[in-house]
Short mmCIF file of C-alpha atoms in Angstrom, two decimals:
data_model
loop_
_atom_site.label_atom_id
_atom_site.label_comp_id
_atom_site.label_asym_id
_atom_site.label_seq_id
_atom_site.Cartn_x
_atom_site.Cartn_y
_atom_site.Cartn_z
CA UNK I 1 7.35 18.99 16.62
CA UNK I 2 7.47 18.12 20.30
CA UNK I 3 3.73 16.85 20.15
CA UNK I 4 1.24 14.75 17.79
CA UNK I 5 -1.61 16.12 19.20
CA UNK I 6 -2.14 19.84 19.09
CA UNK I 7 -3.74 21.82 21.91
CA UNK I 8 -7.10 22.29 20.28
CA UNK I 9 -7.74 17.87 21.01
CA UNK I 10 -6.69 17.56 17.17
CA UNK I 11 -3.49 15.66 15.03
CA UNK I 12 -0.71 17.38 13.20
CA UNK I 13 -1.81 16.16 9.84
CA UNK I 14 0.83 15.44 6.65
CA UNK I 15 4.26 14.11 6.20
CA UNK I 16 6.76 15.29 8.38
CA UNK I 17 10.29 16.77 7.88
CA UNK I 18 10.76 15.19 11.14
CA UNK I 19 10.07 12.80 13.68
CA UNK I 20 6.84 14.19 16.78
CA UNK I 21 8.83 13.55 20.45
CA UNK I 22 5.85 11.99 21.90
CA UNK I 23 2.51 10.54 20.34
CA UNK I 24 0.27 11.85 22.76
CA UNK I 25 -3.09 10.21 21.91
CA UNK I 26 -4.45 10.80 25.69
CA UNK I 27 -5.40 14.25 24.53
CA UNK I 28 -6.74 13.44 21.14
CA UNK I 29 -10.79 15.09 21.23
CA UNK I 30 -12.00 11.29 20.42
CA UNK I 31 -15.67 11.45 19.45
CA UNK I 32 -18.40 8.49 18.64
CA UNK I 33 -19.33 9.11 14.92
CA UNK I 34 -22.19 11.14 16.40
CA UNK I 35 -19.83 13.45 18.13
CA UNK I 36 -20.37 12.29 21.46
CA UNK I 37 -16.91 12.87 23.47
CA UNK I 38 -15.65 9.79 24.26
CA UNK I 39 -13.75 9.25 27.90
CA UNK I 40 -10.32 7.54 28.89
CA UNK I 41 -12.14 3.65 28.91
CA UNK I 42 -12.77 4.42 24.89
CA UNK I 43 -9.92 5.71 24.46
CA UNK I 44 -7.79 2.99 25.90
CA UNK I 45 -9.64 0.20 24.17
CA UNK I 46 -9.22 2.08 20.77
CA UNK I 47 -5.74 3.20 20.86
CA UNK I 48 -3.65 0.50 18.93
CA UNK I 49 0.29 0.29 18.56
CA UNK I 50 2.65 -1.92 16.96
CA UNK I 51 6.30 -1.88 15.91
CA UNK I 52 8.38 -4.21 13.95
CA UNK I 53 12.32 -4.44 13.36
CA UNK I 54 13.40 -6.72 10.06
CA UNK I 55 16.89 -7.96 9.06
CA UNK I 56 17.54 -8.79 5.49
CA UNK I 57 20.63 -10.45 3.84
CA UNK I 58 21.14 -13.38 1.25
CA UNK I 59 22.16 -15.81 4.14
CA UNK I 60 19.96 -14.80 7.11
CA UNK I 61 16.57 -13.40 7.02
CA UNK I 62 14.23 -12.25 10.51
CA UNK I 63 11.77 -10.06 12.05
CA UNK I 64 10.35 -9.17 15.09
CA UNK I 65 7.17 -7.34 16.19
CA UNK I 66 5.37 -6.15 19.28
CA UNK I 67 1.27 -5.41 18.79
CA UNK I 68 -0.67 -3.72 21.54
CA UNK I 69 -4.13 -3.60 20.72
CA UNK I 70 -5.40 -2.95 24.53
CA UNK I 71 -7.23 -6.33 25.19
CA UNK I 72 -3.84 -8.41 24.19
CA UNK I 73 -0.21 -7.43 23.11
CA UNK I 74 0.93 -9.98 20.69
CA UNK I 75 4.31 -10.42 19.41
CA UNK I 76 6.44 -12.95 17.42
CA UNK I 77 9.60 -13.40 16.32
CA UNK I 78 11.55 -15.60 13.73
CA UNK I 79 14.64 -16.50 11.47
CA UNK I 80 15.21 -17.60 8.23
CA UNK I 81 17.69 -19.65 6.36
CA UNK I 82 17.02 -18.64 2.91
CA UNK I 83 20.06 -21.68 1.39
CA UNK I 84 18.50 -24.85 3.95
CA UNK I 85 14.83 -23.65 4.23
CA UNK I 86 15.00 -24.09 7.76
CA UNK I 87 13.05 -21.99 10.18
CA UNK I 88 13.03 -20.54 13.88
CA UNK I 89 9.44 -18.76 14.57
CA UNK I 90 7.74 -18.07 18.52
CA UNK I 91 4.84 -16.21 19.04
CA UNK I 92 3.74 -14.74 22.72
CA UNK I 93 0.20 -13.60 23.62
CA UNK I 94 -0.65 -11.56 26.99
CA UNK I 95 -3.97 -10.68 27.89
CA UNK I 96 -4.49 -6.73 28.61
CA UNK I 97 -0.68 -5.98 28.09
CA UNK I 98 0.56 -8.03 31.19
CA UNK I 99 4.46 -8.77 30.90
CA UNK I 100 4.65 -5.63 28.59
CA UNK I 101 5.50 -2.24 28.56
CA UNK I 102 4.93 0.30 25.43
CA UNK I 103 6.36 3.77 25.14
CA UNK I 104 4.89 6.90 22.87
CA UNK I 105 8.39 8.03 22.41
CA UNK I 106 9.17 6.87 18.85
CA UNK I 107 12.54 8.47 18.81
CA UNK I 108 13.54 7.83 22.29
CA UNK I 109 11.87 4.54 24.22
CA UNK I 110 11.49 1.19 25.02
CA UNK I 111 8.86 -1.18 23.62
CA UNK I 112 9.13 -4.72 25.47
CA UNK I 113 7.34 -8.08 26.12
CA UNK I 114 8.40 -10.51 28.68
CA UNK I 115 7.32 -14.29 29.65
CA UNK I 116 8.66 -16.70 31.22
CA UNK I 117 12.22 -16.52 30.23
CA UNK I 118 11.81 -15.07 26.80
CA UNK I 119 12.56 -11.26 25.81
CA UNK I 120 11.72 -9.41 22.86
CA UNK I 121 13.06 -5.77 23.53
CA UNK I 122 12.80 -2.98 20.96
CA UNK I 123 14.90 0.26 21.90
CA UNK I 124 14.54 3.65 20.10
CA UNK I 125 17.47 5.81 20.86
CA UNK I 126 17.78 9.51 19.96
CA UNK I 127 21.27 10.20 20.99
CA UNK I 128 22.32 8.84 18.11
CA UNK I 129 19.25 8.09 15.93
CA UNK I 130 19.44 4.26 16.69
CA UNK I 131 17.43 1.49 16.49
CA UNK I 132 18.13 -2.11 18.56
CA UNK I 133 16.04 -5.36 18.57
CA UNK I 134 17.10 -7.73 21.55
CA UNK I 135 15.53 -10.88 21.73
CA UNK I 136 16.35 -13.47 24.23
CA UNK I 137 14.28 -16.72 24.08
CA UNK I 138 14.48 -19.89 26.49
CA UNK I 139 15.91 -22.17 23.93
CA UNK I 140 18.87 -20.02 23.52
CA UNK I 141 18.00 -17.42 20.53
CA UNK I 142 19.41 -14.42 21.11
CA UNK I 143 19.60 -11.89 18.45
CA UNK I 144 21.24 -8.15 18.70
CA UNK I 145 20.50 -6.04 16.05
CA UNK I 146 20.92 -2.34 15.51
CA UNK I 147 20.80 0.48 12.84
CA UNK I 148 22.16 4.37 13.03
CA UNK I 149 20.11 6.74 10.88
CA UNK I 150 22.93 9.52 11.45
CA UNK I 151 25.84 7.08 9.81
CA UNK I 152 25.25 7.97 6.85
CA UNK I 153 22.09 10.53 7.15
CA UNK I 154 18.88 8.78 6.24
CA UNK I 155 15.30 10.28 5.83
CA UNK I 156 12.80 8.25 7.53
CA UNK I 157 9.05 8.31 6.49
CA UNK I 158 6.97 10.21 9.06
CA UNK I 159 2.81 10.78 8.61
CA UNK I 160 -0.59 11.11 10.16
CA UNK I 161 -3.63 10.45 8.08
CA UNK I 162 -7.00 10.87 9.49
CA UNK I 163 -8.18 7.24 9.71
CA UNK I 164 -12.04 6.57 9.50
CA UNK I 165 -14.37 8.70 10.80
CA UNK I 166 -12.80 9.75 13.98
CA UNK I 167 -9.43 8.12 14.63
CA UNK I 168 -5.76 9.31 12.87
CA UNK I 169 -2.45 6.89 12.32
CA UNK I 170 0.50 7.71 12.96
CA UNK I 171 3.79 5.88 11.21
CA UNK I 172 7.09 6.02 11.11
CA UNK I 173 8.93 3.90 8.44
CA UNK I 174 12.44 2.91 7.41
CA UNK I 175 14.29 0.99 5.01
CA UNK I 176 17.63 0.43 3.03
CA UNK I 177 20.13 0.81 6.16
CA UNK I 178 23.18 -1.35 7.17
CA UNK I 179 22.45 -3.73 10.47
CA UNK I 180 25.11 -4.68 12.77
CA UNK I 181 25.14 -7.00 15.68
CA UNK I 182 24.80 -10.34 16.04
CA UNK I 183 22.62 -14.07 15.65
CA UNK I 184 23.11 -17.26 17.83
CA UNK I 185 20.26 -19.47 17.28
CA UNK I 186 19.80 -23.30 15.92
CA UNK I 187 20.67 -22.08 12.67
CA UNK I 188 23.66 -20.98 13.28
CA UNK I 189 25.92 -17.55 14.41
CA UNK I 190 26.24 -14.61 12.48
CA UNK I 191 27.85 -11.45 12.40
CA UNK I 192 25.43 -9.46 10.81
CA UNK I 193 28.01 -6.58 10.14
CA UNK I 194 30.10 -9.56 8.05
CA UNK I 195 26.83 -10.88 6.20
CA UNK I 196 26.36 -7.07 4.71
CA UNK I 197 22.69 -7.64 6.30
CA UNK I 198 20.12 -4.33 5.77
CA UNK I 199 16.86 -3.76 8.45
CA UNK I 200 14.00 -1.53 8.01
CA UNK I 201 11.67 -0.31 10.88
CA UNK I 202 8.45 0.49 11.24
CA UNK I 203 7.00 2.28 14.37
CA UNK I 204 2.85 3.07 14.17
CA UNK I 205 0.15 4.04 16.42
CA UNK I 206 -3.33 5.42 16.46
CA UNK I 207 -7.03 5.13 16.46
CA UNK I 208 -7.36 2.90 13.56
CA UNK I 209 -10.15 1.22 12.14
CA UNK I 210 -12.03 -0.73 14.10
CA UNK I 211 -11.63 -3.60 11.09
CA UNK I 212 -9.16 -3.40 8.06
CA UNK I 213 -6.64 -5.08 5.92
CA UNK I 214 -3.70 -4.09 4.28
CA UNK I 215 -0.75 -5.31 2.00
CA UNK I 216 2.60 -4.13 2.49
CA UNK I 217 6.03 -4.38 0.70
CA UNK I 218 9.32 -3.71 2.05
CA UNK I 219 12.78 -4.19 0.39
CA UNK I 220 16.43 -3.13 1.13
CA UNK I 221 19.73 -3.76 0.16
CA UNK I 222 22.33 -2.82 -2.94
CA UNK I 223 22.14 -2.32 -6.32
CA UNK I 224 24.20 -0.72 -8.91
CA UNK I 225 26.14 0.47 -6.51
CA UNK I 226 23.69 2.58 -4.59
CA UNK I 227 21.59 1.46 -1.10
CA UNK I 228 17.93 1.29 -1.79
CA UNK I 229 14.85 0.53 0.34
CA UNK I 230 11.07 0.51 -0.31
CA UNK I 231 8.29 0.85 1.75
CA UNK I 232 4.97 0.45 -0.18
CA UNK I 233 1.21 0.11 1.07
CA UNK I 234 -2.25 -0.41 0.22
CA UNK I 235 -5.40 -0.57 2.50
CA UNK I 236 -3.94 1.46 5.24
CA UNK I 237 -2.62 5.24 5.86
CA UNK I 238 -3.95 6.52 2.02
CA UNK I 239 -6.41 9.37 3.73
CA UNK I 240 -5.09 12.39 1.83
CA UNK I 241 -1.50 11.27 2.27
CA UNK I 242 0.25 7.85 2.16
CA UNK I 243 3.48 6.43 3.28
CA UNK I 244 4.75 4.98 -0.27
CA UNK I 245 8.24 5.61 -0.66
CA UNK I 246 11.79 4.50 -1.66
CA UNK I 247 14.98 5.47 -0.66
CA UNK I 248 18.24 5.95 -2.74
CA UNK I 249 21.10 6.27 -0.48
CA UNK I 250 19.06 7.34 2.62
CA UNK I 251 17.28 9.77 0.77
CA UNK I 252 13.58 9.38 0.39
CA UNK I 253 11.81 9.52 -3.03
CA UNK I 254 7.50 10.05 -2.46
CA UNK I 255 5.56 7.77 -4.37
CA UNK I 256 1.95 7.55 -5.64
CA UNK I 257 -0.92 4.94 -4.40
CA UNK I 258 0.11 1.35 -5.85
CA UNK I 259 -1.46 -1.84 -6.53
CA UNK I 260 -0.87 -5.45 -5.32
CA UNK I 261 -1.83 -8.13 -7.71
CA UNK I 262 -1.70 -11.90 -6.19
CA UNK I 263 -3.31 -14.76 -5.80
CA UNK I 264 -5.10 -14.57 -1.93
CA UNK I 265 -5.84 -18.61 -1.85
CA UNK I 266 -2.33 -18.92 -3.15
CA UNK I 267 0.19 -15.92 -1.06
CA UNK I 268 3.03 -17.87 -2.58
CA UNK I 269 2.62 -17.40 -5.97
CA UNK I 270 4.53 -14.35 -7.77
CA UNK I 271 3.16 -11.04 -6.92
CA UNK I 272 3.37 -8.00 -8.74
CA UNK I 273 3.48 -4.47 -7.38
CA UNK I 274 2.88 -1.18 -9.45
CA UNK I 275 2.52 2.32 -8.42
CA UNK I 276 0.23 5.06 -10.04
CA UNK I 277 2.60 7.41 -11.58
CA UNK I 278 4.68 4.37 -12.80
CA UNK I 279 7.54 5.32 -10.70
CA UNK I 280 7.46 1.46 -9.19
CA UNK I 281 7.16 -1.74 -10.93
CA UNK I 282 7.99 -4.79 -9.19
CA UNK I 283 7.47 -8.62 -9.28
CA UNK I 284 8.27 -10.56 -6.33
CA UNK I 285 8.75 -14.36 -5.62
CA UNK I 286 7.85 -15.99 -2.70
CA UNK I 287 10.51 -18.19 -0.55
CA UNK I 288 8.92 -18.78 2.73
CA UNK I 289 6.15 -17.60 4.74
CA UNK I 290 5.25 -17.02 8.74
CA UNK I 291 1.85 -16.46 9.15
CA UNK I 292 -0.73 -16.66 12.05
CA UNK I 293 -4.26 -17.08 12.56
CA UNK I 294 -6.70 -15.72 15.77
CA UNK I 295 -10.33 -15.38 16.07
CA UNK I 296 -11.61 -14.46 19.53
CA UNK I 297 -14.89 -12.60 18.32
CA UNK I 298 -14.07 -8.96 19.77
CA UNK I 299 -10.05 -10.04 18.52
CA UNK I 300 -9.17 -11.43 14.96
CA UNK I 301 -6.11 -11.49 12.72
CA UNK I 302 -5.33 -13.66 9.47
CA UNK I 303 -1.65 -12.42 8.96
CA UNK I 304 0.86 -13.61 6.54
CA UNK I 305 4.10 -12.13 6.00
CA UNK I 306 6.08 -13.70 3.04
CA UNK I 307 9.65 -13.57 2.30
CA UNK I 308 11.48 -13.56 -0.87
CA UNK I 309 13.28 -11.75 -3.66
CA UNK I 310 12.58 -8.59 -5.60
CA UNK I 311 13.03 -7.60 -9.70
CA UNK I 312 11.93 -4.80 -11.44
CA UNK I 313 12.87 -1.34 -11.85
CA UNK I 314 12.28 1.91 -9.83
CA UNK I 315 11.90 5.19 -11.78
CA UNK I 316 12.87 7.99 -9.90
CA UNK I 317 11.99 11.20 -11.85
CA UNK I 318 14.85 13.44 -13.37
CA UNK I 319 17.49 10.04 -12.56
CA UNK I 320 18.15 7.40 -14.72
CA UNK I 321 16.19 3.91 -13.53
CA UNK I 322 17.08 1.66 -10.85
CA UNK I 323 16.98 -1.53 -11.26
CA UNK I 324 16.29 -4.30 -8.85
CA UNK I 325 17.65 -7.52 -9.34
CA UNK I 326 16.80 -10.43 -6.74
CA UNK I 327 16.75 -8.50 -3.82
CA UNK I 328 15.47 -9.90 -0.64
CA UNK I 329 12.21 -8.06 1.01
CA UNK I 330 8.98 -8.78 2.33
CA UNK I 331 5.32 -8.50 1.38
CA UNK I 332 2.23 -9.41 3.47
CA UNK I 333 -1.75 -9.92 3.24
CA UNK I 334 -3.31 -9.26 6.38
CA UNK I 335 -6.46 -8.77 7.99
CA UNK I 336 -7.49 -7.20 11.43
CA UNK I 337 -10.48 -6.73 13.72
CA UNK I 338 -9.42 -4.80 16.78
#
C-alpha cells in the first residue's frame, strides 16, 4: 500500500499485511460532526503524531518518545537502573513544533527534536527494515540504539481504526526484537548487544479524539527458549479492530480486547492484565515509574509509564502455553486532551 488515504478523501481500514509508505492525512475528507468540510487550519490543529523507541534488559531499562500534537511537540527521554534504583529522565517542550521536524514516512524517515544542545533523533530505515534512537543530551547522555526487523523476519502490527466520529488512527507496533548499540550516561556504559537487551517500537498518527485515555502493556524478551513480545491496549484503537498482539519468534499471534485491573491512586501496586478469549493472563509488578503532568486548558496530559516485571502465561491456540516468568516490560495509565 503506497498510501493511507485512498483517493475518494477516505482511510484504508483493517490490519495490514504490511506497512502504508506514507500516512497522508493532508487528503483525508475531514468533516465537523455535522459534515461540514473542514480546511487545512482544522486539519493541522487535529492531526496528532507520536512515536516511541524502548530498550529492555535485566540491567538497563529506557525509552524515548517524540509527541506532536500541533500546538506543542513534547518529548522525554530516560534510563533505568533496575539493581541501584537510580534514574536519568529529561523532558523538552516546544511550542508549535519549533526545533522539530516529523516525517509521515513510517518505514523510511526521520522524527527529531532539538534544543539547545540536546538531540533526541528517531530514524526509520527501509533498506533494511531498521529502527535507531539517537539521543544526545548536554550532560553527556548519549544513547545509540537500533533494531533490524529483516534479521530474523519479524511481523510488525499495522492498523487503522476509525476513531470517533470523524478522525482514524493509524499504528504501527513492535516488540520482542534484539537491540544493539550502545549507553554512556551517569549510570554507566553499556553494550547493549552484550546485555542481551530487547526494544519494541511504536509509530502512530491520526485524527484522534479530541480527549481520551488509554492503558498500554508492552513486554519483550526470552523465555523457554523462544523470543516473545506483547503489545496490549485498552481505551484506544478498539473501533472494529485493535492492535492486541504477541509475538513468538517474530511472528505475530492476534489477540482479543483485554482488561487492566489496578489501583489508579496507587499505579504501583500489582496489576493484572487479561484478554477476552483467555489467550493472555498476566500480573505485573511495578519497579519504577516516569510520569508527567501538564494542564494548559486547550493542552493536558496526566501520563505515567511504569516499569517492571511480567508473570503469567500466554495461550496461543493449537501450541502448548508460554509462560512468562519475570520478564521486564512496561504498562502505563494515561490521559490526554489535545
Amino acid at each position: 500500500m503506497q498510501q493511507l488515504i485512498q483517493p475518494n478523501g477516505q482511510p484504508h481500514y483493517g490490519i495490514f499485511p504490511g506497512t502504508p509508505a506514507t500516512i497522508n492525512y493532508r487528503d483525508f475528507d475531514f468533516r465537523s460532526p455535522m459534515g461540514r468540510r473542514l480546511g487545512a487550519l482544522s486539519k493541522w490543529r487535529s492531526f496528532h503524531q507520536f512515536q516511541y523507541f524502548g530498550l529492555i534488559s535485566p540491567t538497563l531499562i529506557g525509552g524515548c518518545a517524540l509527541a506532536d500534537v500541533s500546538l506543542l511537540t513534547i518529548g522525554f527521554v530516560y534510563l533505568y537502573h533496575p539493581e541501584s534504583g537510580r534514574m536519568i529522565e529529561r523532558q523538552f517542550k516546544c511550542p508549535l513544533g519549533m526545533g522539530s521536524n516529523f516525517s509521515q514516512t513510517p518505514n523510511d524517515g526521520v522524527c527529531e527534536l532539538r534544543q539547545g544542545r540536546n538531540l533526541l533523533r528517531l530514524e526509520n530505515g527501509s533498506a533494511p527494515f531498521e529502527k535507531r534512537l539517537l539521543v544526545e543530551l548536554d550532560d553527556g547522555t548519549r544513547i545509540d540504539a537500533r533494531f533490524s526487523e529483516e534479521q530474523p523476519a519479524f511481523q510488525p502490527m499495522s492498523l487503522c481504526t476509525p476513531t470517533a466520529v470523524n478522525g482514524w488512527v493509524y499504528a504501527r507496533k513492535v516488540a520482542g526484537v534484539h537491540c544493539s548499540g550502545e549507553v554512556r550516561s551517569a549510570l554507566g556504559n553499556y553494550d547493549l548487544r552484550e546485555l542481551n537487551a530487547y526494544a519494541h517500537h511504536d509509530w502512530s498518527a491520526g485524527y484522534m479524539r479530541r480527549e481520551t485515555f488509554w492503558n498500554w502493556a508492552c513486554l519483550s524478551g526470552e523465555t523457554e527458549g523462544r523470543r516473545v513480545g506483547l503489545n496490549l491496549s485498552c481505551g484506544v484503537n478498539e473501533t472494529s479492530f485493535t492492535e492486541n498482539c504477541y509475538w513468538l519468534d517474530g511472528q505475530l499471534v492476534k489477540v482479543d480486547t483485554v482488561r487492566f485491573e489496578f489501583d489508579r491512586d496507587h499505579p504501583l501496586q500489582p496489576w493484572t492484565i487479561r484478554s477476552y478469549d483467555g489467550q493472555v493472563e498476566l500480573h505485573f509488578e511495578a519497579h519504577g515509574l516516569h510520569q508527567e503532568r501538564l494542564n494548559l486548558g486547550v493542552l493536558a496530559s496526566n501520563f505515567k509509564q511504569i516499569f517492571g516485571r511480567f508473570s503469567g502465561v500466554l495461550r496461543p491456540a493449537g501450541q502448548a502455553e508460554v509462560r512468562i516468568e519475570n520478564l521486564w516490560g512496561f504498562v502505563e495509565d494515561q490521559y490526554a486532551k489535545w
